[in-house]
mmCIF file with all atom_site columns, C-alpha atoms in Angstrom:
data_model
loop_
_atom_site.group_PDB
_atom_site.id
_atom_site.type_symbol
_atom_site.label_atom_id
_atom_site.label_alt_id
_atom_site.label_comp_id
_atom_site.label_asym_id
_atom_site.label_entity_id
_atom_site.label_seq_id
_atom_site.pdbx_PDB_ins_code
_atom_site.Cartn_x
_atom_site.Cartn_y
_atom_site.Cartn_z
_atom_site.occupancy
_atom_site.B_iso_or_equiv
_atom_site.pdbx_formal_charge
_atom_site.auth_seq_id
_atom_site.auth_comp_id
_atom_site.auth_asym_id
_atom_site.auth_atom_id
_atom_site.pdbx_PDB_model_num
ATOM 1   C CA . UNK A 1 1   ? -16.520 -4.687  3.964   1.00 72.00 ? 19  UNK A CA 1
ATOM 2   C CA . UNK A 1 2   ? -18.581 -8.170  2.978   1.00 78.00 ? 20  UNK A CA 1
ATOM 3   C CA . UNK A 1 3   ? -18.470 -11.095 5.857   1.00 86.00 ? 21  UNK A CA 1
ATOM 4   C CA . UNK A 1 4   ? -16.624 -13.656 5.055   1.00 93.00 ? 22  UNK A CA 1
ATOM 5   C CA . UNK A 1 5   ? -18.045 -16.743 3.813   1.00 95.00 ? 23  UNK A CA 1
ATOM 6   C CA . UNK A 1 6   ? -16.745 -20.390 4.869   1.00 96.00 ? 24  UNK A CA 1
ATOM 7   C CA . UNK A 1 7   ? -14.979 -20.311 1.762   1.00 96.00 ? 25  UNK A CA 1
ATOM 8   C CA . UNK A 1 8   ? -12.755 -17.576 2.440   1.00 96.00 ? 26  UNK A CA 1
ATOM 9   C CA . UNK A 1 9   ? -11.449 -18.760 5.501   1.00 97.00 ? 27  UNK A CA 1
ATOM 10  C CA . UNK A 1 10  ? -10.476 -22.448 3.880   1.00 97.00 ? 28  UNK A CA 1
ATOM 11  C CA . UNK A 1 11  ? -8.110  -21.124 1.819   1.00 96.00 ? 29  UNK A CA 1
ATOM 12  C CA . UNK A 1 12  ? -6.343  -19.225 4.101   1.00 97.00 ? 30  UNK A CA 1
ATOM 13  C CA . UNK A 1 13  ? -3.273  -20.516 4.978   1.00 95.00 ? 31  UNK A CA 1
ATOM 14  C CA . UNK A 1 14  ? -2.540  -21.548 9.327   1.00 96.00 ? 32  UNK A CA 1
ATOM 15  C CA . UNK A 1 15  ? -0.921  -18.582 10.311  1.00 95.00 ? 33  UNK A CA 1
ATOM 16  C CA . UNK A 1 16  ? -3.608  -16.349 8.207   1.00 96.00 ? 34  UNK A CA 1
ATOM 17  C CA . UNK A 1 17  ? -6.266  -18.430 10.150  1.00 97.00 ? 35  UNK A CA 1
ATOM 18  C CA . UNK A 1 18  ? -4.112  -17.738 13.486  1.00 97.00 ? 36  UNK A CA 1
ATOM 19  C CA . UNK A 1 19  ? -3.699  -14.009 13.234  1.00 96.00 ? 37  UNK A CA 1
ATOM 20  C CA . UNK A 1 20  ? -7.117  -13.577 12.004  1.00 97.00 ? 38  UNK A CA 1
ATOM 21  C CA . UNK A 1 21  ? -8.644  -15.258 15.322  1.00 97.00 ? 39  UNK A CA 1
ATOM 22  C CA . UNK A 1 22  ? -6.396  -12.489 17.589  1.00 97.00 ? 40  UNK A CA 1
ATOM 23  C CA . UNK A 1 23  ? -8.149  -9.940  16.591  1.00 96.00 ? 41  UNK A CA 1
ATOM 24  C CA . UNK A 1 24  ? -10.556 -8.121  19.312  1.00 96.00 ? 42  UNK A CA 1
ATOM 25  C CA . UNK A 1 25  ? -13.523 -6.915  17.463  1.00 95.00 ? 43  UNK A CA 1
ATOM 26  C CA . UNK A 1 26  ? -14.927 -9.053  14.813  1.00 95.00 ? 44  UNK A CA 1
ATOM 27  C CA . UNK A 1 27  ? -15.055 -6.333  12.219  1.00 95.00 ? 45  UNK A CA 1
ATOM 28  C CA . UNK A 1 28  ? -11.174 -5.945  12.589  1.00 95.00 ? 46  UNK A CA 1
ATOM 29  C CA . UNK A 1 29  ? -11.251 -10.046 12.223  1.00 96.00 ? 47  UNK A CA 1
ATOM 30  C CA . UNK A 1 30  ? -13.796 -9.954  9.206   1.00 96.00 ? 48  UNK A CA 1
ATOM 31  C CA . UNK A 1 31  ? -11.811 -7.297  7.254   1.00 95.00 ? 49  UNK A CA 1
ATOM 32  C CA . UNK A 1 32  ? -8.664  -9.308  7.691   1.00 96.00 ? 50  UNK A CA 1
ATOM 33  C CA . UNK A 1 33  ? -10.382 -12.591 6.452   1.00 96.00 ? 51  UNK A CA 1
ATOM 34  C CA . UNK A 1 34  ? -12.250 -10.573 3.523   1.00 95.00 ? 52  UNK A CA 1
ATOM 35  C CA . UNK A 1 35  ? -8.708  -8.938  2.146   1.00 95.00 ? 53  UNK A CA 1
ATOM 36  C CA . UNK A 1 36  ? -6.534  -11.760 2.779   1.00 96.00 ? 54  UNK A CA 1
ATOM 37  C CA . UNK A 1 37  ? -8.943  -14.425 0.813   1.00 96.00 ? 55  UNK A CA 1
ATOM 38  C CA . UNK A 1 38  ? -9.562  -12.280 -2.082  1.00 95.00 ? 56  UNK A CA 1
ATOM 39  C CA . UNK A 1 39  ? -5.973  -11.575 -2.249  1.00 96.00 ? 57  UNK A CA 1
ATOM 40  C CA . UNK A 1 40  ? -5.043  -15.049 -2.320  1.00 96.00 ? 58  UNK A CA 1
ATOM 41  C CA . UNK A 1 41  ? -7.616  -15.865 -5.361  1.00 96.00 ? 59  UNK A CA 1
ATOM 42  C CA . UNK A 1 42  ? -6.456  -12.978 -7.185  1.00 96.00 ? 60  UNK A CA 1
ATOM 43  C CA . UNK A 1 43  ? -3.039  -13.919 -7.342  1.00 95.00 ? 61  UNK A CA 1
ATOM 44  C CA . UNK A 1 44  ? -3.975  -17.199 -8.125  1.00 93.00 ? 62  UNK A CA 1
ATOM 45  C CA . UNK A 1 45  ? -5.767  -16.285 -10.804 1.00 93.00 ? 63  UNK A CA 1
ATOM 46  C CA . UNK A 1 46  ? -2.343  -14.899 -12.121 1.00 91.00 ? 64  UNK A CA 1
ATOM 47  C CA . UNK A 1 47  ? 0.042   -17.267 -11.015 1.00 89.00 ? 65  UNK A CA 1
ATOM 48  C CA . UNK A 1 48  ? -1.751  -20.354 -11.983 1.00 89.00 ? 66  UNK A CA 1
ATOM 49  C CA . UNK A 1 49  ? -1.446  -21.513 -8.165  1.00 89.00 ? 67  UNK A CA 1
ATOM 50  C CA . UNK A 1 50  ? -4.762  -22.793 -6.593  1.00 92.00 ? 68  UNK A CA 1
ATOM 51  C CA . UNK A 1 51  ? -5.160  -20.177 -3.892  1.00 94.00 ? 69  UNK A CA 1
ATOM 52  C CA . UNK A 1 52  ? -5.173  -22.409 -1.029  1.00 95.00 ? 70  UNK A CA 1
ATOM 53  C CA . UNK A 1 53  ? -1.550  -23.607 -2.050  1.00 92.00 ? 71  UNK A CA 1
ATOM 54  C CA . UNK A 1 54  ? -0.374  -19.905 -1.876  1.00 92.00 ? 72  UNK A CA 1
ATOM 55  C CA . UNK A 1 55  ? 2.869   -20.077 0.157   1.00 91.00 ? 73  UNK A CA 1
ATOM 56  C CA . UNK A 1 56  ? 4.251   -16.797 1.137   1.00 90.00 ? 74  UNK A CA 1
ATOM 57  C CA . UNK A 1 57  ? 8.238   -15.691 2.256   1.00 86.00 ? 75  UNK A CA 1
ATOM 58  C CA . UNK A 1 58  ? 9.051   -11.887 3.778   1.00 83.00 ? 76  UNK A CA 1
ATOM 59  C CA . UNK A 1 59  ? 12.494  -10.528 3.203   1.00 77.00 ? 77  UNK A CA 1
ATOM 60  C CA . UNK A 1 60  ? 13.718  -9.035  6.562   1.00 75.00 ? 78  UNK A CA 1
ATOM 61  C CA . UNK A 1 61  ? 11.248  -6.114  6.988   1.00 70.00 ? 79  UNK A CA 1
ATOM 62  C CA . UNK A 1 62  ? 8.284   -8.111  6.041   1.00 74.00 ? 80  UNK A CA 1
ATOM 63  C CA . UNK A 1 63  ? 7.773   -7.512  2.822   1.00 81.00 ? 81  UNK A CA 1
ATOM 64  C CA . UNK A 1 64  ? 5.774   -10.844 1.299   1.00 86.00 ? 82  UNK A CA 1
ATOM 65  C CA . UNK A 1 65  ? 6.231   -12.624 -2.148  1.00 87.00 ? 83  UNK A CA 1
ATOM 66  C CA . UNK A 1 66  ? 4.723   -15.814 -3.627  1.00 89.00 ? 84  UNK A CA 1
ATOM 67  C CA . UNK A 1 67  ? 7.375   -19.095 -2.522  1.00 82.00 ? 85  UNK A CA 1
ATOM 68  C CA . UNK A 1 68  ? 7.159   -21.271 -5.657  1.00 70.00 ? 86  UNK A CA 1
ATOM 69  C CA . UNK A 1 69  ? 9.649   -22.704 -8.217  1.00 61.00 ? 87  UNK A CA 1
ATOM 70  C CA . UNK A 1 70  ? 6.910   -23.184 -10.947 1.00 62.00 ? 88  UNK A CA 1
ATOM 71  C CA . UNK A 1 71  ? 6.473   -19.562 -11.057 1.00 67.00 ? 89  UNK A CA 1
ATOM 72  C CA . UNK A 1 72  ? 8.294   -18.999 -15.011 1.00 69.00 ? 90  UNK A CA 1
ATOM 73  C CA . UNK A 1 73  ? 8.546   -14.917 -13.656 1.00 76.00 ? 91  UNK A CA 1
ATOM 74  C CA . UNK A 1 74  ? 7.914   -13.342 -10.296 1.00 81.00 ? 92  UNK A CA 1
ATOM 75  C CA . UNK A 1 75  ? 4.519   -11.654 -10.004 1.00 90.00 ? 93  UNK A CA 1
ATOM 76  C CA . UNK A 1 76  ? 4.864   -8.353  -7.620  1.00 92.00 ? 94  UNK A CA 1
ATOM 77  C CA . UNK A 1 77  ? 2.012   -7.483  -5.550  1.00 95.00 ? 95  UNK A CA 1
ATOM 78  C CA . UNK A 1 78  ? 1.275   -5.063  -2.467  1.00 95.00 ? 96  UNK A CA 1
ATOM 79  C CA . UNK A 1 79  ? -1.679  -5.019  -0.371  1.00 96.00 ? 97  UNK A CA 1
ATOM 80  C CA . UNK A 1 80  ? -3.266  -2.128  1.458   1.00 95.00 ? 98  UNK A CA 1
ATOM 81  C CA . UNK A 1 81  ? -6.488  -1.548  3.372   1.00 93.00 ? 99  UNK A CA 1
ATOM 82  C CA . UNK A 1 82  ? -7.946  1.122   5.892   1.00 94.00 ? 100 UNK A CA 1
ATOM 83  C CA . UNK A 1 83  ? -11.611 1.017   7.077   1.00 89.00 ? 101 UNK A CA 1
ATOM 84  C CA . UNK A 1 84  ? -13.785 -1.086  4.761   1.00 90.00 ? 102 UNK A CA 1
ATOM 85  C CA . UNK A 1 85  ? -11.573 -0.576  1.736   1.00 92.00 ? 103 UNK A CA 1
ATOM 86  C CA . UNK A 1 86  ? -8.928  -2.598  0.597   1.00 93.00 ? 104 UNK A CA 1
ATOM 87  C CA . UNK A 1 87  ? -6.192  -2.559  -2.729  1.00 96.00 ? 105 UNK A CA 1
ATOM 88  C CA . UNK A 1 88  ? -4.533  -5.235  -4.080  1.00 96.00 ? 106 UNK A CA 1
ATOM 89  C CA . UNK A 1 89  ? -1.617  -4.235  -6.989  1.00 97.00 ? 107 UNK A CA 1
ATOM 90  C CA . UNK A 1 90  ? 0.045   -6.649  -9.185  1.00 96.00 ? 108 UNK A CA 1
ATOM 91  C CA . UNK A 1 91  ? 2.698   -6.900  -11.314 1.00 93.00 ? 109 UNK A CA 1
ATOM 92  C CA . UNK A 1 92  ? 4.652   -8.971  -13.474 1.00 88.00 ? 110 UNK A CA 1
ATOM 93  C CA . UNK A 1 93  ? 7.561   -6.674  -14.752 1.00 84.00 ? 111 UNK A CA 1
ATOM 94  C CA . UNK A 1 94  ? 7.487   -3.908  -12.314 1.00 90.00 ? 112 UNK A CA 1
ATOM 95  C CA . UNK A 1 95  ? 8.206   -3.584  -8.180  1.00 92.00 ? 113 UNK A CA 1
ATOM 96  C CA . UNK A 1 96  ? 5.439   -1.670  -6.736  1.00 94.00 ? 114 UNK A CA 1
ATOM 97  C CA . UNK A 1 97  ? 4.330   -0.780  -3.405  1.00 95.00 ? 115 UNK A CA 1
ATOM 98  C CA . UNK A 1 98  ? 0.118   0.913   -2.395  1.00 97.00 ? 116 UNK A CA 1
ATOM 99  C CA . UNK A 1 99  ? -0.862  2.820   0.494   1.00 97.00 ? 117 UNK A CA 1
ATOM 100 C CA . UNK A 1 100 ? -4.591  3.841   1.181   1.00 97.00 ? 118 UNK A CA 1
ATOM 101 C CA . UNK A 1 101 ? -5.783  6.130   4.061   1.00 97.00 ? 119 UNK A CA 1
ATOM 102 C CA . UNK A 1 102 ? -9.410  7.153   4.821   1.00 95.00 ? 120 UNK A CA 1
ATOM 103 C CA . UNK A 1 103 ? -9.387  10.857  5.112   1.00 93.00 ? 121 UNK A CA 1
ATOM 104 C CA . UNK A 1 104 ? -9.881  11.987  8.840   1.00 92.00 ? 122 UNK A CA 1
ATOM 105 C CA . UNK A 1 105 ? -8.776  14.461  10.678  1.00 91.00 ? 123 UNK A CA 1
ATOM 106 C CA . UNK A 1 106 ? -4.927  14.419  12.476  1.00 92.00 ? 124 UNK A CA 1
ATOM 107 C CA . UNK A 1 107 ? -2.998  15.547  14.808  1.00 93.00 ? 125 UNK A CA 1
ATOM 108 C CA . UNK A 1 108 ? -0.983  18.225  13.052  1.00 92.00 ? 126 UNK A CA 1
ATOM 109 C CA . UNK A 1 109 ? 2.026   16.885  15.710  1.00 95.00 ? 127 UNK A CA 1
ATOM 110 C CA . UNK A 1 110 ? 1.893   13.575  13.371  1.00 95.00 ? 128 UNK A CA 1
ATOM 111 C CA . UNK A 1 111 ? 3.381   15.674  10.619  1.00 96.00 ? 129 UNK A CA 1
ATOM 112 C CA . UNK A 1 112 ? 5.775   17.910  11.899  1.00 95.00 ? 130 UNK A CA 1
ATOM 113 C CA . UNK A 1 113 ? 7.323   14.719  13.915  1.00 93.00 ? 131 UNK A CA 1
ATOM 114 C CA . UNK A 1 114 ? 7.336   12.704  10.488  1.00 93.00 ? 132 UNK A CA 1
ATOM 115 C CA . UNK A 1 115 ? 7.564   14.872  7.432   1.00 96.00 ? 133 UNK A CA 1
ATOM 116 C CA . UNK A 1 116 ? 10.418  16.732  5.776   1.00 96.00 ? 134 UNK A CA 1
ATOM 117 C CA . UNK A 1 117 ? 11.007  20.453  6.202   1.00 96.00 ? 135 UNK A CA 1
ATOM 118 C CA . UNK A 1 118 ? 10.176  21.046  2.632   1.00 97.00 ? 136 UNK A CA 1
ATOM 119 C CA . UNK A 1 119 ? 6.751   18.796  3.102   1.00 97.00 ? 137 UNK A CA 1
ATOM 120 C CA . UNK A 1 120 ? 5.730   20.951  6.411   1.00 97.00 ? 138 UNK A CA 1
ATOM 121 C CA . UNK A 1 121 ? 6.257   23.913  4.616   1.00 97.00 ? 139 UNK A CA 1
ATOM 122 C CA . UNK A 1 122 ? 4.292   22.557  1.681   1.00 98.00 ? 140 UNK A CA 1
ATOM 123 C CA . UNK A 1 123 ? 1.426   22.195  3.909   1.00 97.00 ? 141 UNK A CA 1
ATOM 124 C CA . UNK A 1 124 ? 1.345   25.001  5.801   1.00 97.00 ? 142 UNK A CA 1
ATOM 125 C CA . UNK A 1 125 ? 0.918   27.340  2.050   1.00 97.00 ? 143 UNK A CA 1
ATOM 126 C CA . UNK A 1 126 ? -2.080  25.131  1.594   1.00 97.00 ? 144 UNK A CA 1
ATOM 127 C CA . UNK A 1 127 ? -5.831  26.469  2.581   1.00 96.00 ? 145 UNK A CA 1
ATOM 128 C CA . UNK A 1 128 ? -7.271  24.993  5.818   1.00 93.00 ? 146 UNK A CA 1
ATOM 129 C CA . UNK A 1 129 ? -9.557  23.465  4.216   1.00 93.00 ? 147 UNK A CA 1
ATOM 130 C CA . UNK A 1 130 ? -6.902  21.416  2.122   1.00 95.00 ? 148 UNK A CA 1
ATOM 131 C CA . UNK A 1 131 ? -4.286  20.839  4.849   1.00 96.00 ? 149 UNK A CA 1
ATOM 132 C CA . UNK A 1 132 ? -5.672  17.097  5.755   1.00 95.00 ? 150 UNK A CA 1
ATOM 133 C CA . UNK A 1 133 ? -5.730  16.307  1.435   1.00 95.00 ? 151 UNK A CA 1
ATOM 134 C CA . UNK A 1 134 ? -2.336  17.451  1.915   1.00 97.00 ? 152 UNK A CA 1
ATOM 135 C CA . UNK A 1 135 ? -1.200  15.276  4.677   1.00 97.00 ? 153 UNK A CA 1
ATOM 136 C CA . UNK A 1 136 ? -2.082  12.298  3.230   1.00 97.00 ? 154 UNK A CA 1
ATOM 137 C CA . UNK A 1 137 ? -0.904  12.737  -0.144  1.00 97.00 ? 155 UNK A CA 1
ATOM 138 C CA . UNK A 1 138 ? 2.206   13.025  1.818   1.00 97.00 ? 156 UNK A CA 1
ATOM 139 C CA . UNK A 1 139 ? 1.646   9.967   3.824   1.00 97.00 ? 157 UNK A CA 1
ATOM 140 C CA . UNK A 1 140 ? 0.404   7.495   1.405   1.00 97.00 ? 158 UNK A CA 1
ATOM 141 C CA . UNK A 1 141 ? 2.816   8.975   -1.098  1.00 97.00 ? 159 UNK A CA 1
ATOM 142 C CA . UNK A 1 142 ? 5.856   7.784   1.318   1.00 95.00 ? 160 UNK A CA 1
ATOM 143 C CA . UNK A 1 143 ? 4.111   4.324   2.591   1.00 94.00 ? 161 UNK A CA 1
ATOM 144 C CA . UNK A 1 144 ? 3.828   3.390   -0.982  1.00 95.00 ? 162 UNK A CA 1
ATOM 145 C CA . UNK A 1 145 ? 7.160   3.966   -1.752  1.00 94.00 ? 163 UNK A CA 1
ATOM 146 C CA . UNK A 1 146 ? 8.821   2.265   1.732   1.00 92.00 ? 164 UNK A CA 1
ATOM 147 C CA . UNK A 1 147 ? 6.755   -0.634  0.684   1.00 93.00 ? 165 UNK A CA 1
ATOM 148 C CA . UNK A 1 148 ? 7.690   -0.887  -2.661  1.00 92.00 ? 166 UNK A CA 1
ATOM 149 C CA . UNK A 1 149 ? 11.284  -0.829  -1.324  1.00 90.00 ? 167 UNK A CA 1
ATOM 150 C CA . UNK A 1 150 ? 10.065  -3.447  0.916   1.00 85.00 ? 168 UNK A CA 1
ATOM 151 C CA . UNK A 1 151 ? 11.241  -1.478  3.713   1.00 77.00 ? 169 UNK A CA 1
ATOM 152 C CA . UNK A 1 152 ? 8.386   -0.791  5.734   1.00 68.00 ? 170 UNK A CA 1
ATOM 153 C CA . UNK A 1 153 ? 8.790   1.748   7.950   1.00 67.00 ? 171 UNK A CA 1
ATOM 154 C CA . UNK A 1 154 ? 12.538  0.680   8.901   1.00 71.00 ? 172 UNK A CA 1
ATOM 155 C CA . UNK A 1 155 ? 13.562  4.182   7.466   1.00 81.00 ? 173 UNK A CA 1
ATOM 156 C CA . UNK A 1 156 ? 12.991  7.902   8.938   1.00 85.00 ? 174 UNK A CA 1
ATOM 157 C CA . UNK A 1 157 ? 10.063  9.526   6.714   1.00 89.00 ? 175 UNK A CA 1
ATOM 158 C CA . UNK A 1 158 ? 11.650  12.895  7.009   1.00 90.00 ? 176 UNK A CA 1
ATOM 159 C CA . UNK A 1 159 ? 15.144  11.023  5.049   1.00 91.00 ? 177 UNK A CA 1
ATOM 160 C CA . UNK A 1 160 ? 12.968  11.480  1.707   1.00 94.00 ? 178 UNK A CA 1
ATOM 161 C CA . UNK A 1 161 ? 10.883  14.551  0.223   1.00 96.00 ? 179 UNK A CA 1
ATOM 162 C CA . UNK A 1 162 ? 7.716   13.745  -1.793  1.00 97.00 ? 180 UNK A CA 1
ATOM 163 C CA . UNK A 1 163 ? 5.158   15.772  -3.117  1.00 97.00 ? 181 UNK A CA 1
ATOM 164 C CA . UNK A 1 164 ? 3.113   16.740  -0.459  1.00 97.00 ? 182 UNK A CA 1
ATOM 165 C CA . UNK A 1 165 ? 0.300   19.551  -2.735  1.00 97.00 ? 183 UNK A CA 1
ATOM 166 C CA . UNK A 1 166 ? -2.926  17.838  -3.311  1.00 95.00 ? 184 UNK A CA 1
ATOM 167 C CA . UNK A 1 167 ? -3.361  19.404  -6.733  1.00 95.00 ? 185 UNK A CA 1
ATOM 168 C CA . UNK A 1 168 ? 0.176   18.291  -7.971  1.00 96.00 ? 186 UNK A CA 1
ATOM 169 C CA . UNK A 1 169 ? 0.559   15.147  -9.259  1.00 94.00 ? 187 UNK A CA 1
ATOM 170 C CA . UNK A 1 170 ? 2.630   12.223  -6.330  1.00 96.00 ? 188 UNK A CA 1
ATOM 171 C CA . UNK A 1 171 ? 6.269   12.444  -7.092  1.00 95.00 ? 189 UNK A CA 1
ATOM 172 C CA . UNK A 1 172 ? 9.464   11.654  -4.873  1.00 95.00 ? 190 UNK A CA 1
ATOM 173 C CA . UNK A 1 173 ? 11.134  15.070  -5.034  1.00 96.00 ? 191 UNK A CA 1
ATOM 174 C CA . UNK A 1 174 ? 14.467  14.160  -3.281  1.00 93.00 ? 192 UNK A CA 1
ATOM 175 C CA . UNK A 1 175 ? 16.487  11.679  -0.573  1.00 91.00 ? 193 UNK A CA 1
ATOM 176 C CA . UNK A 1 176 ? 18.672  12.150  1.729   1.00 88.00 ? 194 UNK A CA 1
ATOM 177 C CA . UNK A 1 177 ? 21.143  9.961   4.186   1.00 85.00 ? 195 UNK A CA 1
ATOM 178 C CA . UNK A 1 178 ? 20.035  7.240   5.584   1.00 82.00 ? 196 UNK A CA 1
ATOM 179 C CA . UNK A 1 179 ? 17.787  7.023   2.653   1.00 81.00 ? 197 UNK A CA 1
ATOM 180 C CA . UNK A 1 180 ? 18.694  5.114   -0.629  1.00 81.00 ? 198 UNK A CA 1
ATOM 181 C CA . UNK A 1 181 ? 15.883  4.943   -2.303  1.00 86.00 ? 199 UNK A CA 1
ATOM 182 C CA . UNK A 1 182 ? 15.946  4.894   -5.985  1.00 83.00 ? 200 UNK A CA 1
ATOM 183 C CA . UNK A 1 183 ? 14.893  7.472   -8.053  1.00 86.00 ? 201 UNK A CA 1
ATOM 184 C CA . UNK A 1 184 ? 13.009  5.547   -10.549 1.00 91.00 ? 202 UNK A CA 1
ATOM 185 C CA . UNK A 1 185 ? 10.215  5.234   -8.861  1.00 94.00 ? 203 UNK A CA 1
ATOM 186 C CA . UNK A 1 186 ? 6.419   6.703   -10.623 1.00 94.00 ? 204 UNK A CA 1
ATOM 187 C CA . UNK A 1 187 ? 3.996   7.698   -8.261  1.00 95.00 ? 205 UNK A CA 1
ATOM 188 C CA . UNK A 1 188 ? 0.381   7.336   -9.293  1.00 95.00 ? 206 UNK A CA 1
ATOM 189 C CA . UNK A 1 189 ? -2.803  8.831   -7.545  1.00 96.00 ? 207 UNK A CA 1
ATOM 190 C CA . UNK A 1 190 ? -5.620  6.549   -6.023  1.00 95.00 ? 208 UNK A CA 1
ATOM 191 C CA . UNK A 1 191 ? -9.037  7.717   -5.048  1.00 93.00 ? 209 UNK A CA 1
ATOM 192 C CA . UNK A 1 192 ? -10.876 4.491   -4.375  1.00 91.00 ? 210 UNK A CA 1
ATOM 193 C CA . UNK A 1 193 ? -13.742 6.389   -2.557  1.00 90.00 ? 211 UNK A CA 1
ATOM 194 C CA . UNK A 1 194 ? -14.786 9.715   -1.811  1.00 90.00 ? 212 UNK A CA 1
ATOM 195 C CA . UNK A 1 195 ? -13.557 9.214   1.517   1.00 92.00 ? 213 UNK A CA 1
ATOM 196 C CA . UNK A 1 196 ? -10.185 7.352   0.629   1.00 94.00 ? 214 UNK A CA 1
ATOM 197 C CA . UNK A 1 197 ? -7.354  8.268   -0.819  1.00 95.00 ? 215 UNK A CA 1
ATOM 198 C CA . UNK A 1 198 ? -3.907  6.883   -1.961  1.00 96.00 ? 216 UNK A CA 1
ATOM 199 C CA . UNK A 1 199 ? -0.995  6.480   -3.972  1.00 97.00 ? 217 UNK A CA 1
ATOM 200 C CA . UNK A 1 200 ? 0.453   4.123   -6.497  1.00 97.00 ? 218 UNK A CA 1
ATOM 201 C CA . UNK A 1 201 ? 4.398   3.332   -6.351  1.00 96.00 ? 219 UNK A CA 1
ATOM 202 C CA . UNK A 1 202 ? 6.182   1.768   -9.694  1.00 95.00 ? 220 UNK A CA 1
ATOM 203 C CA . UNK A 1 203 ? 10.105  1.006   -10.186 1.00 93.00 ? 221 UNK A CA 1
ATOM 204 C CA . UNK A 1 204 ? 10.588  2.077   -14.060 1.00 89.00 ? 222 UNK A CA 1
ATOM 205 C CA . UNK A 1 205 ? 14.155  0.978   -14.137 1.00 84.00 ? 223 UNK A CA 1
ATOM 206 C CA . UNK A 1 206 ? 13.848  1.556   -18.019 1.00 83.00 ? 224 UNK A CA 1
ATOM 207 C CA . UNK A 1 207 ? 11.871  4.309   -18.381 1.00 81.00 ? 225 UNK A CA 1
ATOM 208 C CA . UNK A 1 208 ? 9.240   3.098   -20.087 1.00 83.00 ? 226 UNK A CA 1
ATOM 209 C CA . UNK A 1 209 ? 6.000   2.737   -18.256 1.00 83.00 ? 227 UNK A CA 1
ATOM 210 C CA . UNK A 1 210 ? 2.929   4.388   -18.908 1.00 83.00 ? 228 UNK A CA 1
ATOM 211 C CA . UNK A 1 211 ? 0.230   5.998   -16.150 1.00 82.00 ? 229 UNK A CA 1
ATOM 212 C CA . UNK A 1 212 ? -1.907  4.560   -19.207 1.00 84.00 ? 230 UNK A CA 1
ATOM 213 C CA . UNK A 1 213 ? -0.338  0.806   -18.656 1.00 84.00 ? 231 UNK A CA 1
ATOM 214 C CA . UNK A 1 214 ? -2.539  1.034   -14.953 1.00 88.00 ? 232 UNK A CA 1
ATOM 215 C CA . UNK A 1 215 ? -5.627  -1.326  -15.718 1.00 89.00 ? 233 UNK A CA 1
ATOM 216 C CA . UNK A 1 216 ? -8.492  -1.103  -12.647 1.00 89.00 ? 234 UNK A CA 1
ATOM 217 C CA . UNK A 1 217 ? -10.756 -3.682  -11.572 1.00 87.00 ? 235 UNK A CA 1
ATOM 218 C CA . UNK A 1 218 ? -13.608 -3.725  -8.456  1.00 86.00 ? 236 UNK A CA 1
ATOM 219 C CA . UNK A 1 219 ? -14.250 -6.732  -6.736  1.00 81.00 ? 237 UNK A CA 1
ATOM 220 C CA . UNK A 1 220 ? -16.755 -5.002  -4.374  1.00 71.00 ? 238 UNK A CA 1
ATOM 221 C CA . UNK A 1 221 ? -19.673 -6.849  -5.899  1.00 59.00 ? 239 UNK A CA 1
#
């Protein structure tokens, strides 16, 4: 949640610049700037790419990855933010998709609209007190994986059951038409604040990676 210095807007690209200038209140505007720079000089710190010269393609549901032929393997990365938190995840071997949510309270309505059968009744065994933990493990747990799929949300969230328990680990427990999503996918827990929680998607197509592999790093300063 830093303001932006001059430098972080330079290397932004036009249309960064563009969609950061819609926005109505300047902390909305700020955060934007903040994520989007430090994104940009973190992959470029892996890539080898100056971060300025970052160019950027979406496949059809808007998923983004680095445009350029000099690139010797693709580098995977998925960005996240909500409130004054953001996560950036990167890759070189794997596909991966992150989802963060500040805890606050919902609309139990949200839930039964979007979530399985199994999930709701997941959540409604769980104490009061635990319902909202609940909910979003469930909800970042299925954002991550939709992104790491680069599908968005172009898919019904109550196609796919994931592990929607707070004291059980994030897992995707079973699909269903119109869902195809993969069943290789590893599902680690984030807690980036007390107040924010989240969940880490990663392909293993050949069963080899390691919770352990997961290295963490805090820009905040």
């Amino acid at each position: 949640d830093l303001p932006p210095q001059p430098p972080d807007w330079e290397i932004l690209s036009e249309e960064e610049a563009r969609r950061a200038r819609r926005f109505v209140f300047p902390r909305d505007r700020d955060r934007f700037v903040k994520a989007h720079s430090t994104m940009r000089s973190v992959l470029g710190s892996y890539s080898g790419i100056p971060a300025a010269r970052i160019s950027f393609s979406n496949n059809l549901y808007g998923k983004p990855q680095i445009q350029n032929e000099l690139m010797t393997e693709p580098l995977q990365f998925n960005l996240t933010h909500s409130g004054g938190i953001a996560v950036l995840a990167v890759a070189r071997r794997y596909e991966l998709g992150v989802d963060i949510e500040v805890l606050r309270p919902i609309d139990k309505d949200v839930a039964e609209h979007h979530f399985s059968p199994d999930e709701l009744c997941t959540l409604q065994s769980l104490p009061k007190e635990e319902w909202f933990a609940g909910f979003f493990r469930c909800w970042t747990s299925k954002e991550a994986l939709l992104k790491g799929e680069g599908l968005g949300l172009n898919l019904p969230l109550n196609a796919f059951d994931v592990e929607a328990h707070p004291q059980r680990a994030p897992a995707l427990l079973a699909c269903r038409p119109p869902a195809n999503i993969a069943a290789d996918w590893k599902m680690i827990e984030l807690k980036p604040s007390q107040q924010t929680t989240g969940t880490l998607a990663i392909r293993d197509e050949m069963g080899k990676f390691s919770a352990k592999a997961v290295r963490y790093f805090s820009l905040s300063g």
